[in-house]
Amino acid sequence: HSAEQTEIAEVPAWDSLNPGTLQLVSKLKNPSGSCSVDVSATWWEIAGFKEPCIVTACEYVVSLWKPLDAWQWEKIYSWHFTEVPVLQIVAVPDISNLVCVALGNLEIREIRALLCSPDGKSEKQVLLSSGNIKAVLGLAQRRLVSSSGTLCDQQVEITTFAEDGGSKEKQLLMPPEETILTFAEVQGMQEALLGTTIMNNIVIWNLKTGQLLKKIHIDDSYQASVCHKAYSEMGLLFVVLSHPCAKENELLGSPVFQLIVINPKTTLSMGVMLYCLPHGQAGRFLEGDVKDHFAAAVLTSGTIAIWDLLLGHCTALLPPVSGQNWSFVKWSGTDSHLLAGQKDGNIFVYRYT
Amino acid sequence: CNKADLGPISLNWFEELSSEASL
């Protein structure tokens, strides 16, 4: 196991008007030189202790990094892929010692679980599903949902993992008659699952019974919306969407995220809040992540922007560092850090306060 | 926004929709 060189760089300068601050605490350097595609944080048991580790994905290599003292990181395992490149890491909550990845070229062709042998000495890969996979999401209680096929042959499947990471059981959900773009859990409701579809509908499933409960058409102002988070409060469903195709509005600026409220009983919905870029900032949503009440997005301009969903406005901007645009951003699932990645493989860990 | 525009609200919407879907 080779120790990788990491470094702590200077804290970047911030716009004093923005109340949030991002402090750079650590940097992981990718020595492979291949194109970096994703990052995630997960728990991994090392020598009897569960450690908050970082997983990095390049096109053909996924690596697990364990924390050392003083914000240094050591690469302990790597999984190699020869034929199909990695598209994304699929974080599965409530599970340790396992990472899922989606592989493919433009579309997902395979989902694999990455593990280690019981003695911890060799890496293992298990094929979970293959085919024309459209959407995938890790769910609470060691579950993973994926949809494959299109229209009449669309299949929506839940895989539940055993504690040792093996695939325990599979269950099918009733498919909607339109292609699913994304899935989202409903916070606090472990049996509910949402999906957004190509026809700008939000569908609701009961995960216990597999029933498709409702199809709700949302405002057509923004096409191809991605659902990031949902919660139910006082009989209403609140949903945070991002709008990759949103056009700039002269009055509002660029809407990147939006909070909508849905009455699932009547299927009526309305917009509650638009989360736009501050004046003077240009760019559309490219990629992003929502955790608790914080949303982070990489914009087409190469900048990362963060919104406090409760305050309703952008709280921090992170311009490109070292002349390199940002290409992906994730909130850490193991603490409150922000993981920001560049195409060349460098991952920056920020503390957001 | 006005909650009244969303129609009658049920706190048990998930259970009610699940029962309706079983029929």
Short mmCIF file of C-alpha atoms in Angstrom, two decimals:
data_model
loop_
_atom_site.label_atom_id
_atom_site.label_comp_id
_atom_site.label_asym_id
_atom_site.label_seq_id
_atom_site.Cartn_x
_atom_site.Cartn_y
_atom_site.Cartn_z
CA HIS A 1 0.00 0.00 0.00
CA SER A 2 1.58 3.23 -1.09
CA ALA A 3 1.09 6.44 0.83
CA GLU A 4 -0.04 9.27 -1.44
CA GLN A 5 1.23 12.79 -1.07
CA THR A 6 -1.43 15.20 0.12
CA GLU A 7 -1.14 18.84 0.96
CA ILE A 8 -3.01 21.64 2.68
CA ALA A 9 -3.20 24.78 0.62
CA GLU A 10 -4.09 28.33 1.56
CA VAL A 11 -7.67 29.34 2.36
CA PRO A 12 -9.22 30.94 -0.73
CA ALA A 13 -10.54 34.49 -0.68
CA TRP A 14 -14.28 35.00 -0.14
CA ASP A 15 -16.87 37.49 -1.11
CA SER A 16 -17.50 39.38 2.13
CA LEU A 17 -21.19 39.76 1.26
CA ASN A 18 -21.70 36.01 1.47
CA PRO A 19 -22.19 34.78 5.04
CA GLY A 20 -20.96 31.23 4.49
CA THR A 21 -17.28 30.40 4.55
CA LEU A 22 -15.41 27.54 2.99
CA GLN A 23 -12.06 26.63 4.47
CA LEU A 24 -9.78 24.34 2.54
CA VAL A 25 -8.65 21.64 4.93
CA SER A 26 -7.18 18.98 2.70
CA LYS A 27 -6.31 18.01 -0.85
CA LEU A 28 -6.02 14.58 -2.44
CA LYS A 29 -3.76 14.36 -5.45
CA ASN A 30 -4.47 11.87 -8.16
CA PRO A 31 -1.21 10.53 -9.51
CA SER A 32 -2.78 8.46 -12.28
CA GLY A 33 -3.39 11.43 -14.56
CA SER A 34 -6.61 9.95 -15.93
CA CYS A 35 -9.84 11.92 -16.01
CA SER A 36 -11.53 12.20 -12.60
CA VAL A 37 -15.30 11.60 -12.58
CA ASP A 38 -16.67 11.49 -9.03
CA VAL A 39 -16.01 11.51 -5.30
CA SER A 40 -17.88 10.23 -2.25
CA ALA A 41 -17.38 9.61 1.45
CA THR A 42 -18.08 6.31 3.17
CA TRP A 43 -17.37 4.31 6.31
CA TRP A 44 -14.85 1.48 6.04
CA GLU A 45 -13.65 -0.88 8.76
CA ILE A 46 -9.87 -0.89 8.93
CA ALA A 47 -8.09 -2.96 11.58
CA GLY A 48 -11.30 -3.24 13.61
CA PHE A 49 -12.24 0.47 13.50
CA LYS A 50 -14.78 2.15 11.25
CA GLU A 51 -13.04 5.08 9.57
CA PRO A 52 -14.58 7.95 7.55
CA CYS A 53 -12.94 7.31 4.18
CA ILE A 54 -13.02 9.08 0.82
CA VAL A 55 -13.69 7.25 -2.44
CA THR A 56 -12.40 8.77 -5.68
CA ALA A 57 -13.32 7.63 -9.16
CA CYS A 58 -11.28 8.14 -12.30
CA GLU A 59 -12.39 6.68 -15.62
CA TYR A 60 -10.87 3.25 -15.02
CA VAL A 61 -9.87 3.25 -11.34
CA VAL A 62 -11.84 3.66 -8.11
CA SER A 63 -9.71 4.26 -5.01
CA LEU A 64 -10.42 4.21 -1.28
CA TRP A 65 -8.49 6.65 0.91
CA LYS A 66 -8.22 6.35 4.68
CA PRO A 67 -7.61 9.35 6.94
CA LEU A 68 -4.23 9.80 8.56
CA ASP A 69 -3.31 12.47 11.10
CA ALA A 70 -3.38 16.16 10.16
CA TRP A 71 -5.74 15.83 7.22
CA GLN A 72 -3.48 13.55 5.24
CA TRP A 73 -4.89 10.63 3.28
CA GLU A 74 -3.52 7.24 2.34
CA LYS A 75 -4.80 5.20 -0.59
CA ILE A 76 -5.51 1.71 0.70
CA TYR A 77 -7.44 -0.04 -2.08
CA SER A 78 -7.98 0.44 -5.81
CA TRP A 79 -10.43 -1.34 -8.09
CA HIS A 80 -9.49 -1.40 -11.76
CA PHE A 81 -11.79 -1.55 -14.79
CA THR A 82 -10.51 -2.40 -18.23
CA GLU A 83 -13.46 -2.35 -20.63
CA VAL A 84 -16.20 0.00 -19.49
CA PRO A 85 -15.35 3.34 -17.79
CA VAL A 86 -16.79 4.56 -14.48
CA LEU A 87 -19.59 7.13 -14.76
CA GLN A 88 -20.43 7.76 -11.12
CA ILE A 89 -20.12 6.53 -7.55
CA VAL A 90 -23.46 5.44 -6.06
CA ALA A 91 -23.30 6.10 -2.31
CA VAL A 92 -25.44 3.64 -0.32
CA PRO A 93 -26.33 4.98 3.16
CA ASP A 94 -26.19 2.77 6.29
CA ILE A 95 -23.58 0.47 4.81
CA SER A 96 -19.85 0.18 5.34
CA ASN A 97 -17.10 -1.74 3.56
CA LEU A 98 -18.91 -1.45 0.23
CA VAL A 99 -18.98 1.08 -2.60
CA CYS A 100 -21.26 0.92 -5.61
CA VAL A 101 -20.32 2.34 -8.99
CA ALA A 102 -22.16 2.85 -12.26
CA LEU A 103 -20.17 1.98 -15.39
CA GLY A 104 -20.89 2.94 -18.98
CA ASN A 105 -20.08 5.29 -21.79
CA LEU A 106 -22.90 7.79 -22.28
CA GLU A 107 -25.50 5.70 -20.43
CA ILE A 108 -25.08 3.32 -17.51
CA ARG A 109 -24.47 -0.26 -18.63
CA GLU A 110 -23.55 -1.89 -15.33
CA ILE A 111 -23.81 -1.33 -11.61
CA ARG A 112 -21.12 -3.03 -9.56
CA ALA A 113 -20.50 -3.39 -5.83
CA LEU A 114 -16.85 -2.98 -4.82
CA LEU A 115 -15.68 -4.83 -1.74
CA CYS A 116 -12.63 -6.45 -0.19
CA SER A 117 -11.97 -10.07 0.65
CA PRO A 118 -12.73 -10.98 4.31
CA ASP A 119 -9.00 -10.90 5.13
CA GLY A 120 -8.80 -7.35 3.65
CA LYS A 121 -5.95 -8.34 1.36
CA SER A 122 -7.61 -8.30 -2.05
CA GLU A 123 -10.25 -6.23 -3.82
CA LYS A 124 -13.48 -7.78 -5.11
CA GLN A 125 -16.16 -6.69 -7.60
CA VAL A 126 -19.72 -8.02 -7.79
CA LEU A 127 -21.99 -7.29 -10.78
CA LEU A 128 -25.37 -6.15 -9.41
CA SER A 129 -27.23 -5.32 -12.61
CA SER A 130 -26.56 -4.76 -16.29
CA GLY A 131 -28.46 -3.45 -19.30
CA ASN A 132 -29.72 -0.09 -20.42
CA ILE A 133 -29.81 1.56 -16.96
CA LYS A 134 -31.37 5.03 -16.85
CA ALA A 135 -31.23 6.05 -13.19
CA VAL A 136 -29.77 4.77 -9.93
CA LEU A 137 -29.78 5.90 -6.28
CA GLY A 138 -28.59 4.46 -2.97
CA LEU A 139 -31.34 4.43 -0.32
CA ALA A 140 -31.39 4.22 3.48
CA GLN A 141 -31.38 0.75 5.07
CA ARG A 142 -28.77 -0.67 2.67
CA ARG A 143 -30.93 -0.45 -0.47
CA LEU A 144 -30.29 0.61 -4.04
CA VAL A 145 -32.91 1.50 -6.65
CA SER A 146 -32.33 1.43 -10.39
CA SER A 147 -34.43 1.71 -13.50
CA SER A 148 -33.61 0.12 -16.82
CA GLY A 149 -35.18 -0.16 -20.27
CA THR A 150 -37.60 2.36 -21.73
CA LEU A 151 -41.37 2.84 -21.78
CA CYS A 152 -43.12 -0.52 -22.08
CA ASP A 153 -40.15 -2.64 -20.99
CA GLN A 154 -39.01 -0.31 -18.20
CA GLN A 155 -38.04 -2.14 -15.00
CA VAL A 156 -37.63 -0.49 -11.59
CA GLU A 157 -35.74 -2.66 -9.15
CA ILE A 158 -34.73 -2.42 -5.49
CA THR A 159 -31.65 -4.37 -4.35
CA THR A 160 -31.24 -4.85 -0.61
CA PHE A 161 -27.73 -5.65 0.61
CA ALA A 162 -26.86 -8.12 3.32
CA GLU A 163 -24.67 -6.83 6.15
CA ASP A 164 -21.61 -8.42 4.55
CA GLY A 165 -22.27 -6.43 1.35
CA GLY A 166 -23.64 -9.32 -0.70
CA SER A 167 -26.88 -8.82 -2.63
CA LYS A 168 -29.61 -10.12 -0.33
CA GLU A 169 -32.86 -9.73 -2.21
CA LYS A 170 -34.40 -7.98 -5.20
CA GLN A 171 -37.86 -6.47 -5.50
CA LEU A 172 -39.63 -4.85 -8.44
CA LEU A 173 -41.57 -1.59 -8.30
CA MET A 174 -44.48 -0.84 -10.61
CA PRO A 175 -43.00 1.14 -13.56
CA PRO A 176 -44.56 4.40 -14.77
CA GLU A 177 -45.26 4.54 -18.52
CA GLU A 178 -42.51 7.08 -19.10
CA THR A 179 -38.74 7.08 -18.68
CA ILE A 180 -37.46 7.88 -15.18
CA LEU A 181 -34.69 10.48 -15.02
CA THR A 182 -33.85 10.53 -11.31
CA PHE A 183 -34.89 9.09 -7.95
CA ALA A 184 -35.12 10.80 -4.55
CA GLU A 185 -35.89 9.57 -1.04
CA VAL A 186 -38.50 11.31 1.09
CA GLN A 187 -36.75 12.34 4.28
CA GLY A 188 -38.25 10.63 7.32
CA MET A 189 -40.46 8.31 5.22
CA GLN A 190 -38.44 5.18 4.54
CA GLU A 191 -41.23 3.51 2.59
CA ALA A 192 -41.72 6.40 0.14
CA LEU A 193 -39.69 6.98 -3.02
CA LEU A 194 -39.96 9.72 -5.64
CA GLY A 195 -38.92 9.74 -9.28
CA THR A 196 -38.80 12.48 -11.90
CA THR A 197 -39.69 11.53 -15.45
CA ILE A 198 -38.90 12.74 -18.92
CA MET A 199 -42.49 14.07 -19.21
CA ASN A 200 -41.92 16.46 -16.26
CA ASN A 201 -43.90 14.31 -13.85
CA ILE A 202 -43.04 13.35 -10.29
CA VAL A 203 -44.04 9.80 -9.41
CA ILE A 204 -44.45 8.42 -5.89
CA TRP A 205 -43.95 4.75 -4.95
CA ASN A 206 -44.64 2.74 -1.83
CA LEU A 207 -41.39 0.78 -1.42
CA LYS A 208 -42.96 -1.82 0.85
CA THR A 209 -45.69 -2.84 -1.60
CA GLY A 210 -44.05 -1.74 -4.87
CA GLN A 211 -47.19 0.28 -5.75
CA LEU A 212 -47.01 3.36 -7.95
CA LEU A 213 -49.15 5.72 -5.88
CA LYS A 214 -49.35 8.91 -7.90
CA LYS A 215 -48.11 10.70 -10.97
CA ILE A 216 -47.96 14.48 -10.52
CA HIS A 217 -47.33 16.90 -13.36
CA ILE A 218 -45.14 19.81 -12.37
CA ASP A 219 -44.78 23.22 -13.97
CA ASP A 220 -43.47 23.03 -17.52
CA SER A 221 -41.31 26.16 -17.11
CA TYR A 222 -38.24 24.01 -16.51
CA GLN A 223 -37.64 20.82 -18.47
CA ALA A 224 -35.61 17.81 -17.36
CA SER A 225 -35.64 18.76 -13.68
CA VAL A 226 -33.56 16.65 -11.31
CA CYS A 227 -34.98 15.84 -7.88
CA HIS A 228 -32.40 16.13 -5.08
CA LYS A 229 -34.35 16.02 -1.86
CA ALA A 230 -37.90 15.68 -0.60
CA TYR A 231 -39.62 15.87 2.77
CA SER A 232 -43.21 15.64 3.95
CA GLU A 233 -44.58 18.26 6.32
CA MET A 234 -48.16 18.97 7.42
CA GLY A 235 -49.57 16.71 4.71
CA LEU A 236 -47.60 18.40 1.92
CA LEU A 237 -44.60 17.17 -0.01
CA PHE A 238 -41.71 19.62 -0.42
CA VAL A 239 -39.29 18.84 -3.24
CA VAL A 240 -35.95 20.44 -4.13
CA LEU A 241 -35.30 20.34 -7.87
CA SER A 242 -32.41 21.54 -9.99
CA HIS A 243 -32.90 22.94 -13.44
CA PRO A 244 -30.05 22.16 -15.83
CA CYS A 245 -32.01 23.62 -18.76
CA ALA A 246 -33.22 26.82 -17.05
CA LYS A 247 -32.75 29.98 -19.09
CA GLU A 248 -31.60 33.16 -17.45
CA ASN A 249 -34.45 35.43 -16.41
CA GLU A 250 -33.81 39.18 -16.54
CA LEU A 251 -35.57 39.84 -13.25
CA LEU A 252 -34.55 36.78 -11.26
CA GLY A 253 -31.18 35.86 -12.74
CA SER A 254 -30.35 32.20 -13.23
CA PRO A 255 -32.56 29.76 -11.31
CA VAL A 256 -30.35 26.84 -10.31
CA PHE A 257 -32.48 25.12 -7.65
CA GLN A 258 -36.17 25.40 -6.86
CA LEU A 259 -38.33 24.37 -3.92
CA ILE A 260 -41.82 23.28 -4.89
CA VAL A 261 -44.70 22.09 -2.73
CA ILE A 262 -47.07 19.31 -3.80
CA ASN A 263 -50.33 18.15 -2.31
CA PRO A 264 -50.04 14.41 -3.08
CA LYS A 265 -53.79 13.91 -2.53
CA THR A 266 -54.89 16.43 -5.17
CA THR A 267 -51.67 16.41 -7.31
CA LEU A 268 -51.74 20.23 -7.24
CA SER A 269 -48.36 21.89 -6.90
CA MET A 270 -46.78 25.33 -6.79
CA GLY A 271 -43.34 26.90 -6.62
CA VAL A 272 -42.23 28.09 -3.18
CA MET A 273 -38.76 29.47 -3.83
CA LEU A 274 -36.27 29.89 -6.65
CA TYR A 275 -32.60 29.71 -5.73
CA CYS A 276 -30.80 31.96 -8.20
CA LEU A 277 -27.24 33.05 -8.72
CA PRO A 278 -26.20 36.39 -7.23
CA HIS A 279 -26.25 39.30 -9.67
CA GLY A 280 -23.15 39.40 -11.78
CA GLN A 281 -22.72 35.63 -11.72
CA ALA A 282 -23.49 33.71 -14.89
CA GLY A 283 -23.89 30.00 -15.52
CA ARG A 284 -26.37 27.15 -15.45
CA PHE A 285 -26.56 24.06 -13.24
CA LEU A 286 -24.11 21.39 -14.34
CA GLU A 287 -23.91 19.04 -11.37
CA GLY A 288 -24.84 19.27 -7.72
CA ASP A 289 -25.74 17.80 -4.37
CA VAL A 290 -28.18 18.64 -1.56
CA LYS A 291 -27.70 17.63 2.07
CA ASP A 292 -29.90 18.79 4.94
CA HIS A 293 -30.68 22.41 4.04
CA PHE A 294 -27.60 23.11 1.96
CA ALA A 295 -27.40 22.84 -1.81
CA ALA A 296 -24.14 22.91 -3.76
CA ALA A 297 -23.84 23.15 -7.53
CA VAL A 298 -21.08 23.24 -10.12
CA LEU A 299 -22.06 25.83 -12.70
CA THR A 300 -21.24 25.88 -16.38
CA SER A 301 -18.90 28.80 -15.57
CA GLY A 302 -16.69 26.41 -13.58
CA THR A 303 -17.60 27.99 -10.22
CA ILE A 304 -19.21 26.17 -7.28
CA ALA A 305 -22.13 27.96 -5.59
CA ILE A 306 -23.76 27.07 -2.26
CA TRP A 307 -27.25 27.98 -1.12
CA ASP A 308 -28.78 27.85 2.33
CA LEU A 309 -32.25 26.56 1.42
CA LEU A 310 -33.78 28.06 4.59
CA LEU A 311 -32.25 31.52 4.14
CA GLY A 312 -33.16 31.33 0.46
CA HIS A 313 -30.01 32.77 -1.03
CA CYS A 314 -26.53 31.92 -2.19
CA THR A 315 -24.14 31.89 0.78
CA ALA A 316 -20.79 31.04 -0.79
CA LEU A 317 -19.06 31.02 -4.15
CA LEU A 318 -15.96 29.01 -4.92
CA PRO A 319 -14.29 30.16 -8.12
CA PRO A 320 -12.02 27.80 -10.07
CA VAL A 321 -8.80 27.03 -8.17
CA SER A 322 -5.34 26.90 -9.83
CA GLY A 323 -6.95 27.88 -13.14
CA GLN A 324 -8.97 24.65 -13.27
CA ASN A 325 -12.76 24.66 -13.41
CA TRP A 326 -14.65 22.53 -10.90
CA SER A 327 -16.28 19.47 -12.42
CA PHE A 328 -18.16 17.84 -9.54
CA VAL A 329 -19.16 18.53 -5.93
CA LYS A 330 -20.51 16.35 -3.12
CA TRP A 331 -21.42 16.87 0.51
CA SER A 332 -19.60 14.30 2.62
CA GLY A 333 -21.93 11.68 4.08
CA THR A 334 -19.61 11.13 7.05
CA ASP A 335 -19.24 14.77 8.24
CA SER A 336 -20.17 18.30 7.15
CA HIS A 337 -17.42 18.75 4.60
CA LEU A 338 -17.70 19.62 0.94
CA LEU A 339 -15.75 17.48 -1.53
CA ALA A 340 -14.92 19.35 -4.73
CA GLY A 341 -13.23 17.74 -7.70
CA GLN A 342 -11.43 18.81 -10.84
CA LYS A 343 -11.06 16.85 -14.08
CA ASP A 344 -7.32 16.34 -13.55
CA GLY A 345 -8.08 14.21 -10.48
CA ASN A 346 -7.43 16.70 -7.68
CA ILE A 347 -10.00 16.53 -4.87
CA PHE A 348 -10.29 19.43 -2.43
CA VAL A 349 -11.93 18.99 0.98
CA TYR A 350 -13.56 22.14 2.38
CA ARG A 351 -15.07 22.83 5.77
CA TYR A 352 -18.29 24.83 5.27
CA THR A 353 -19.43 27.01 8.17
CA CYS B 1 -47.89 30.99 -1.98
CA ASN B 2 -51.34 30.12 -0.67
CA LYS B 3 -51.93 26.65 0.78
CA ALA B 4 -55.61 26.84 -0.10
CA ASP B 5 -54.70 26.69 -3.80
CA LEU B 6 -53.44 23.14 -3.26
CA GLY B 7 -56.86 21.76 -2.27
CA PRO B 8 -57.77 19.63 0.76
CA ILE B 9 -54.71 18.39 2.65
CA SER B 10 -54.39 15.03 4.42
CA LEU B 11 -51.73 14.35 7.05
CA ASN B 12 -51.98 10.62 6.22
CA TRP B 13 -51.63 11.05 2.46
CA PHE B 14 -49.16 8.19 2.08
CA GLU B 15 -51.34 5.62 3.84
CA GLU B 16 -54.46 6.86 2.04
CA LEU B 17 -52.83 6.73 -1.42
CA SER B 18 -51.48 3.24 -0.61
CA SER B 19 -54.98 2.04 0.36
CA GLU B 20 -56.49 3.58 -2.79
CA ALA B 21 -53.83 1.90 -4.94
CA SER B 22 -54.68 -1.49 -3.39
CA LEU B 23 -58.33 -1.28 -4.45
#
